[in-house]
Short mmCIF file of C-alpha atoms and ligand atoms in Angstrom, two decimals:
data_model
loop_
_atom_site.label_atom_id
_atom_site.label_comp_id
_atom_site.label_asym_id
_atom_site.label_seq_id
_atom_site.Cartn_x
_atom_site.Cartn_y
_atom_site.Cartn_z
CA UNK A 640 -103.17 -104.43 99.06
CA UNK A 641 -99.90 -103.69 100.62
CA UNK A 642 -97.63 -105.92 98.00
CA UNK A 643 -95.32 -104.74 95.47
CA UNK A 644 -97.11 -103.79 92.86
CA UNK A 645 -95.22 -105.42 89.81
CA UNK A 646 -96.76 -103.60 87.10
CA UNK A 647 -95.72 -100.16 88.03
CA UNK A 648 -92.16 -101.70 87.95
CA UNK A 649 -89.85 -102.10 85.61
CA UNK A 650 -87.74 -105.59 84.55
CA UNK A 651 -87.98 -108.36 86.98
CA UNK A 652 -85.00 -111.00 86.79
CA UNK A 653 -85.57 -114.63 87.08
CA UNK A 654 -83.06 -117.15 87.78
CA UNK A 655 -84.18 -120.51 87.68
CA UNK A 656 -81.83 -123.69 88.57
CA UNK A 657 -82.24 -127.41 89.40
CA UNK A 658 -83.01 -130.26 87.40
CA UNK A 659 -86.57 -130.29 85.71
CA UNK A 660 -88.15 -128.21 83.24
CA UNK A 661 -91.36 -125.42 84.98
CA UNK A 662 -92.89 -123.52 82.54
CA UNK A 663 -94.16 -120.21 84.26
CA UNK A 664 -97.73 -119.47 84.51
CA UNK A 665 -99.25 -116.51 83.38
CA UNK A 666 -102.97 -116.44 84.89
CA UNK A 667 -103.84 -118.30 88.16
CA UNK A 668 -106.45 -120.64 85.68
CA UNK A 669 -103.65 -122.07 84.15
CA UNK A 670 -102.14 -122.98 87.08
CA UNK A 671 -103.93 -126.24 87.38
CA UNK A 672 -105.48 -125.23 91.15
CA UNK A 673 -108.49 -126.72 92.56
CA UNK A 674 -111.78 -124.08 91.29
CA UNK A 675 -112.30 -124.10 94.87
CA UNK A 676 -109.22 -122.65 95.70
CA UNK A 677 -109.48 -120.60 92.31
CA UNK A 678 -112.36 -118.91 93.87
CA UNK A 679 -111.28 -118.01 96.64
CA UNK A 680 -108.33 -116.01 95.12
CA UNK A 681 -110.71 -114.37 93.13
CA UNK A 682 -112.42 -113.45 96.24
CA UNK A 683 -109.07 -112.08 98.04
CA UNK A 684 -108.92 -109.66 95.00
CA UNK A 685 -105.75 -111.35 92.77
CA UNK A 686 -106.15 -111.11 89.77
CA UNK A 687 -103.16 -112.26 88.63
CA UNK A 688 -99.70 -113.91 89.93
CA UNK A 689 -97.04 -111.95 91.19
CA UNK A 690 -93.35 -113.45 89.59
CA UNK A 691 -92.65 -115.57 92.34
CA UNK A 692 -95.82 -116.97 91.90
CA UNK A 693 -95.65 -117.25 88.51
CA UNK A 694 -92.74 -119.47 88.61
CA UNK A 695 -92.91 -121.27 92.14
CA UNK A 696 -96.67 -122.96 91.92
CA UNK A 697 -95.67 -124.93 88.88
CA UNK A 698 -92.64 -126.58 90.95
CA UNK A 699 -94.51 -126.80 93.86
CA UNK A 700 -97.45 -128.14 92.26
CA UNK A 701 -94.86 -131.28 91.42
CA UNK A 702 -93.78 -131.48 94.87
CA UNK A 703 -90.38 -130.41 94.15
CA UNK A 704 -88.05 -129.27 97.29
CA UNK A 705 -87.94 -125.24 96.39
CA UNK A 706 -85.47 -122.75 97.95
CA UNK A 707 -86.98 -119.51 97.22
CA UNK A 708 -85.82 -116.13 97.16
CA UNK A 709 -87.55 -112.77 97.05
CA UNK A 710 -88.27 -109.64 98.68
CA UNK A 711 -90.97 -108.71 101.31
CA UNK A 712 -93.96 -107.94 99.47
CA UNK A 713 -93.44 -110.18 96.34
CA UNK A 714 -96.16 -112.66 97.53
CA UNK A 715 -94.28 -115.40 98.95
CA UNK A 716 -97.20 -116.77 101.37
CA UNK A 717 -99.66 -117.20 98.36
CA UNK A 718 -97.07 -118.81 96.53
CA UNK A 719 -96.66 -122.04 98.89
CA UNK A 720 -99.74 -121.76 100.52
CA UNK A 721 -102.08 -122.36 97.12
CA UNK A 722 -100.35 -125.32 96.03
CA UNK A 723 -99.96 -126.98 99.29
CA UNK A 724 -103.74 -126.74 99.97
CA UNK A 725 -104.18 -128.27 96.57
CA UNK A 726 -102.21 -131.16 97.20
CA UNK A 727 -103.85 -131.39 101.04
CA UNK A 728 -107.09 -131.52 99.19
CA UNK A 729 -106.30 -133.85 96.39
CA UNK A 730 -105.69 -136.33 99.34
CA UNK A 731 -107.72 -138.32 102.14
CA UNK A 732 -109.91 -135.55 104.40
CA UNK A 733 -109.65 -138.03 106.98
CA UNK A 734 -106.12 -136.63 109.69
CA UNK A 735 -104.83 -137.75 112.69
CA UNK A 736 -104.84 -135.77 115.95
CA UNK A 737 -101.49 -134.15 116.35
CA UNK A 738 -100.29 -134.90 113.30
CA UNK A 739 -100.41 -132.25 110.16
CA UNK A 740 -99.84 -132.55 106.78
CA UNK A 741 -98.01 -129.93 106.31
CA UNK A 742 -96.24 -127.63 108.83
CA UNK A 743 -94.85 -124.10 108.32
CA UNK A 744 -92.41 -122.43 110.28
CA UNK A 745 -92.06 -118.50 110.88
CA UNK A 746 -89.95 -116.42 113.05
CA UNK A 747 -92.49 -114.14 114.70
CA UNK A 748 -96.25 -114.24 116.26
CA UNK A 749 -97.22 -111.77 113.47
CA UNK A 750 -95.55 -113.91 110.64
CA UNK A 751 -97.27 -116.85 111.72
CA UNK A 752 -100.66 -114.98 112.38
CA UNK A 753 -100.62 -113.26 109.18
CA UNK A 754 -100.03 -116.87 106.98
CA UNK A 755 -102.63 -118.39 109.40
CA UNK A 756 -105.28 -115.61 108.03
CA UNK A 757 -104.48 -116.48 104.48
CA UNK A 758 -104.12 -120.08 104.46
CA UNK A 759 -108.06 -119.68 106.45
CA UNK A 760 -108.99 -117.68 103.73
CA UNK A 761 -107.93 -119.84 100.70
CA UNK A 762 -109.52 -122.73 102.03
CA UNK A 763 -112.97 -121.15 103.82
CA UNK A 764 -115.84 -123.27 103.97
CA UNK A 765 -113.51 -126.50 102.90
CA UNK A 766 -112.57 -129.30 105.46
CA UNK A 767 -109.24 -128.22 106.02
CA UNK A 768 -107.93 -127.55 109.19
CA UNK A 769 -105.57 -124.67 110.13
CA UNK A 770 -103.87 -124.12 113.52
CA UNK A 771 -101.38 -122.04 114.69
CA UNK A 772 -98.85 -122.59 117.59
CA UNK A 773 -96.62 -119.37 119.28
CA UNK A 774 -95.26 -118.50 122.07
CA UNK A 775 -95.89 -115.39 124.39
CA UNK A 776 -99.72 -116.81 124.76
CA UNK A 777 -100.90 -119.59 126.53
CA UNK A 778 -100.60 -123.05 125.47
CA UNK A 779 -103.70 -124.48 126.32
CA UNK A 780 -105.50 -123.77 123.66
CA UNK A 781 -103.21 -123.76 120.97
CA UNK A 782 -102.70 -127.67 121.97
CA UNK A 783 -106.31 -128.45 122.58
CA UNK A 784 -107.07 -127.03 118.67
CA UNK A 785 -103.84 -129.08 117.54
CA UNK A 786 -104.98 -132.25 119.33
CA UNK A 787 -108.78 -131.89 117.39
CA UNK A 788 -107.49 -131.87 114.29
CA UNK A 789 -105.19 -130.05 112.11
CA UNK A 790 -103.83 -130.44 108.81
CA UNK A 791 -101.88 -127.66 108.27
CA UNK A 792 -99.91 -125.93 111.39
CA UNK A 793 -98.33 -122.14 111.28
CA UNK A 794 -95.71 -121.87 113.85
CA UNK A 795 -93.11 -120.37 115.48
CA UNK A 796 -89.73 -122.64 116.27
CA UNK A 797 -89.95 -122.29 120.28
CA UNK A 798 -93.29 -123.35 120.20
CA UNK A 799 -92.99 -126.01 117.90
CA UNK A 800 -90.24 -127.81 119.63
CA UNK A 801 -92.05 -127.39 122.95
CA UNK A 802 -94.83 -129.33 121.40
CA UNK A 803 -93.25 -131.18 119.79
CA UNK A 804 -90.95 -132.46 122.69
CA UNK A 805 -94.44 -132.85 124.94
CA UNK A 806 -95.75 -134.92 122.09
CA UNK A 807 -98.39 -132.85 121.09
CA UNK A 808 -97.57 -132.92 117.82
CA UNK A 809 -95.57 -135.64 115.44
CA UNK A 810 -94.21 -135.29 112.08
CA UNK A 811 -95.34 -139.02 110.90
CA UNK A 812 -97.74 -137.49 108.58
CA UNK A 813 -96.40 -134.32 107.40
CA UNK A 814 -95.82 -134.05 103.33
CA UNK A 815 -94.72 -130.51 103.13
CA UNK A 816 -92.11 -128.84 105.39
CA UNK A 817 -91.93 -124.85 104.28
CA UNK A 818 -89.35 -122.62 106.29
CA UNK A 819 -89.88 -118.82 106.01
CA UNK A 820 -88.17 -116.04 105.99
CA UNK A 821 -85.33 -118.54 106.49
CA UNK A 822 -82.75 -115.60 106.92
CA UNK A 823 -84.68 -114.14 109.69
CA UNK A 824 -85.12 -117.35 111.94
CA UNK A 825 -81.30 -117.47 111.62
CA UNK A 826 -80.72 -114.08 112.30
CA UNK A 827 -83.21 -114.51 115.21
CA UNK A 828 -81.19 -116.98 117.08
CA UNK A 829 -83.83 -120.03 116.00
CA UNK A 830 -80.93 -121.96 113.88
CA UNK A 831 -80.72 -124.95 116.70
CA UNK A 832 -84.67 -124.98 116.40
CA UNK A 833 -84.17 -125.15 112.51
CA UNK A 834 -82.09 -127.77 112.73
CA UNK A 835 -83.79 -130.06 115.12
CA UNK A 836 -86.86 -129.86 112.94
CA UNK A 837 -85.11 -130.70 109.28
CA UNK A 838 -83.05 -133.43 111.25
CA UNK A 839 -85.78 -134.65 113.45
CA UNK A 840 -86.27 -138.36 112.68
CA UNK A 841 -89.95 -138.63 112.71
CA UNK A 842 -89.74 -136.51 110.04
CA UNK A 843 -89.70 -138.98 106.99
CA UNK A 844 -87.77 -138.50 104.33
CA UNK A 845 -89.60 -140.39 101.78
CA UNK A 846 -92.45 -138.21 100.39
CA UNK A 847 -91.69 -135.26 102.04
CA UNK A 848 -91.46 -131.93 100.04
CA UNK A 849 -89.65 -129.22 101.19
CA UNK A 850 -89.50 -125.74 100.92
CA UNK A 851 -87.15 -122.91 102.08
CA UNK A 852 -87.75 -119.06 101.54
CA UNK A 853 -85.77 -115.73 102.07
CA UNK A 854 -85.33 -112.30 101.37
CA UNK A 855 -81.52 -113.04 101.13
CA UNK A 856 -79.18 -115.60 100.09
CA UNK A 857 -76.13 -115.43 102.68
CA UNK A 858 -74.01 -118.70 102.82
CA UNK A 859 -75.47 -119.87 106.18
CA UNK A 860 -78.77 -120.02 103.92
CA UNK A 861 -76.90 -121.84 101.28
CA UNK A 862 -75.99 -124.31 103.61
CA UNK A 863 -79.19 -125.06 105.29
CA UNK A 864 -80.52 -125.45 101.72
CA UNK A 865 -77.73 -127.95 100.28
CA UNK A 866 -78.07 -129.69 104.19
CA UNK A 867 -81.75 -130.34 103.92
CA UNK A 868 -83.31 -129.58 100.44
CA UNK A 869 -83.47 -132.91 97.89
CA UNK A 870 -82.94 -132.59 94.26
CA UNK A 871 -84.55 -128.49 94.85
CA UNK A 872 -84.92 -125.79 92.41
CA UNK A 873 -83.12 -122.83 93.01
CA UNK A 874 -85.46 -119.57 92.30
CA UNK A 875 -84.65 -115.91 92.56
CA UNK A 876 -86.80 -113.31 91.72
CA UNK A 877 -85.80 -109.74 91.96
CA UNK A 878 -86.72 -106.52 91.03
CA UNK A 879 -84.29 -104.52 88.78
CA UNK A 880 -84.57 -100.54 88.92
CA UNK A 881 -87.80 -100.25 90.35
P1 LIG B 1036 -93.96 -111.81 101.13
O1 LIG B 1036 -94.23 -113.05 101.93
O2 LIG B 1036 -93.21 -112.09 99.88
O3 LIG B 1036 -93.37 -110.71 101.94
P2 LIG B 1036 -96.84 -111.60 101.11
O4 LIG B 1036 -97.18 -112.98 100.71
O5 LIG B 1036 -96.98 -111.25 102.54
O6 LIG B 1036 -95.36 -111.24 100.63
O7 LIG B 1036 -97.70 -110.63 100.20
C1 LIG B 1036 -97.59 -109.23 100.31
C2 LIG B 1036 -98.96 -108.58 100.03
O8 LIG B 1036 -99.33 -108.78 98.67
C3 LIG B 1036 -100.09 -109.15 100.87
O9 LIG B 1036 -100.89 -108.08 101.29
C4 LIG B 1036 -100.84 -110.03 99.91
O10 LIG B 1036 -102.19 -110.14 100.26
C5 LIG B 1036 -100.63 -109.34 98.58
N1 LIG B 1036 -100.63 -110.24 97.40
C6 LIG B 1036 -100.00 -111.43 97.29
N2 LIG B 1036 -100.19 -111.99 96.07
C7 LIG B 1036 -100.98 -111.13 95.38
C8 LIG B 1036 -101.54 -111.12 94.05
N3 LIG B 1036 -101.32 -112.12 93.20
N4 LIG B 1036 -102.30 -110.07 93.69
C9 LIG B 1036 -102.53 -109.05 94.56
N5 LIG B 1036 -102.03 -108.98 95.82
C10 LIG B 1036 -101.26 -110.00 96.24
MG1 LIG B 1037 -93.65 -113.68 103.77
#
């Protein structure tokens, strides 16, 4: 695969902060993931968790609001994605047009394409529902899927605001909010976007579980997380030497 390949390297440092204790896993049995979705990992060819994994699908596996950091590569999408579709499958199959469970935003098309083809492969022959919503392509469709049924929604902010603005999609229902590459949105002009979504009052509070990830940790970053995170764990994983 094209991720770092951890073994070949040499220390990797872990800072973990926030109240709660997570003890790291060290296989993805142990990890307390649905065989289904155990399965299908086996069938994408991991064999075991990368370091961010390791440490981040024990605190999301609680729920706990997460703000993330590590490089490209490290295996951030697997990292949310497994325990969210846990939790989507531990609950009620039955959804609401319009309105996911859980929502992720990306920067780009190919960022939101390239989660979509992961979070479809975890969860293959299940019930759950994946749809994605960019810009740059028609609407139409993207909608029409949307408004059928969807439990978990990829997207890209400008998108996602349109839709949501047109009503297409609500937030009433959503119990996991994950924004990636959180550095990159910023630096991509989507901060207003960002905003509007973590302040959008449809979006409730109670029960929600949010997560925030990023290559870097600049103060703007900082801020989003302290403005919007509850009660999160702070993780950094990086790569010393190498
Ligand atoms: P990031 O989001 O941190 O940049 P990705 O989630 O895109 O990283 O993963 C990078 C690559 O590593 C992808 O090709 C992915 O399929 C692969 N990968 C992720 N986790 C594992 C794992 N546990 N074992 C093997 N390959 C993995
Ligand atoms: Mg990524």
């Amino acid at each position: 695969s094209a991720g770092i390949n951890f073994d070949k390297l040499g220390k990797v440092d872990v800072k973990v902060s926030g109240e709660g204790e997570f003890t790291p896993i060290t296989s993805f049995e142990e990890s307390g993931l649905r065989d289904y979705l155990l399965q299908n990992v086996k069938k994408s060819g991991y064999s075991k968790p990368t370091p961010i994994q390791k440490y981040a699908i024990p605190i999301i596996m609680e729920k706990r609001d997460l703000m993330g950091c590590a490089q490209t590569g490290s295996g951030k999408t697997a990292a949310f994605l497994l325990p969210i579709l846990h939790n989507i499958m531990q609950e009620n199959r039955n959804l609401t047009p319009g309105k996911p469970q859980c929502l992720i935003v990306a920067p780009t098309r190919e960022l939101v394409i390239q989660i979509y083809d992961e979070a479809r492969k975890f969860s293959i022959g299940s019930w759950v529902k994946v749809c994605l919503a960019y810009g740059g392509a028609a609407s139409n469709h993207q909608s029409n899927k949307i408004g059928s049924g969807c439990h978990l929604l990829v997207a890209t902010p400008g998108r996602l605001m349109d839709f949501v603005n047109k009503g297409i999609i609500s937030f009433d229902d959503l119990k996991f909010l994950v924004l990636d590459e959180a550095d990159r949105m910023l630096d991509m002009g989507f901060r207003d976007s960002i905003e509007k979504i973590c302040a959008h009052e449809t979006i409730t509070k109670e029960g929600l579980t949010t997560l925030m990830f990023s290559a870097t940790f600049p103060e703007e970053i900082q801020r989003l997380a302290g403005a919007y995170l509850r009660d999160y764990i702070f993780l950094t994983v990086g790569i010393i030497g190498g």
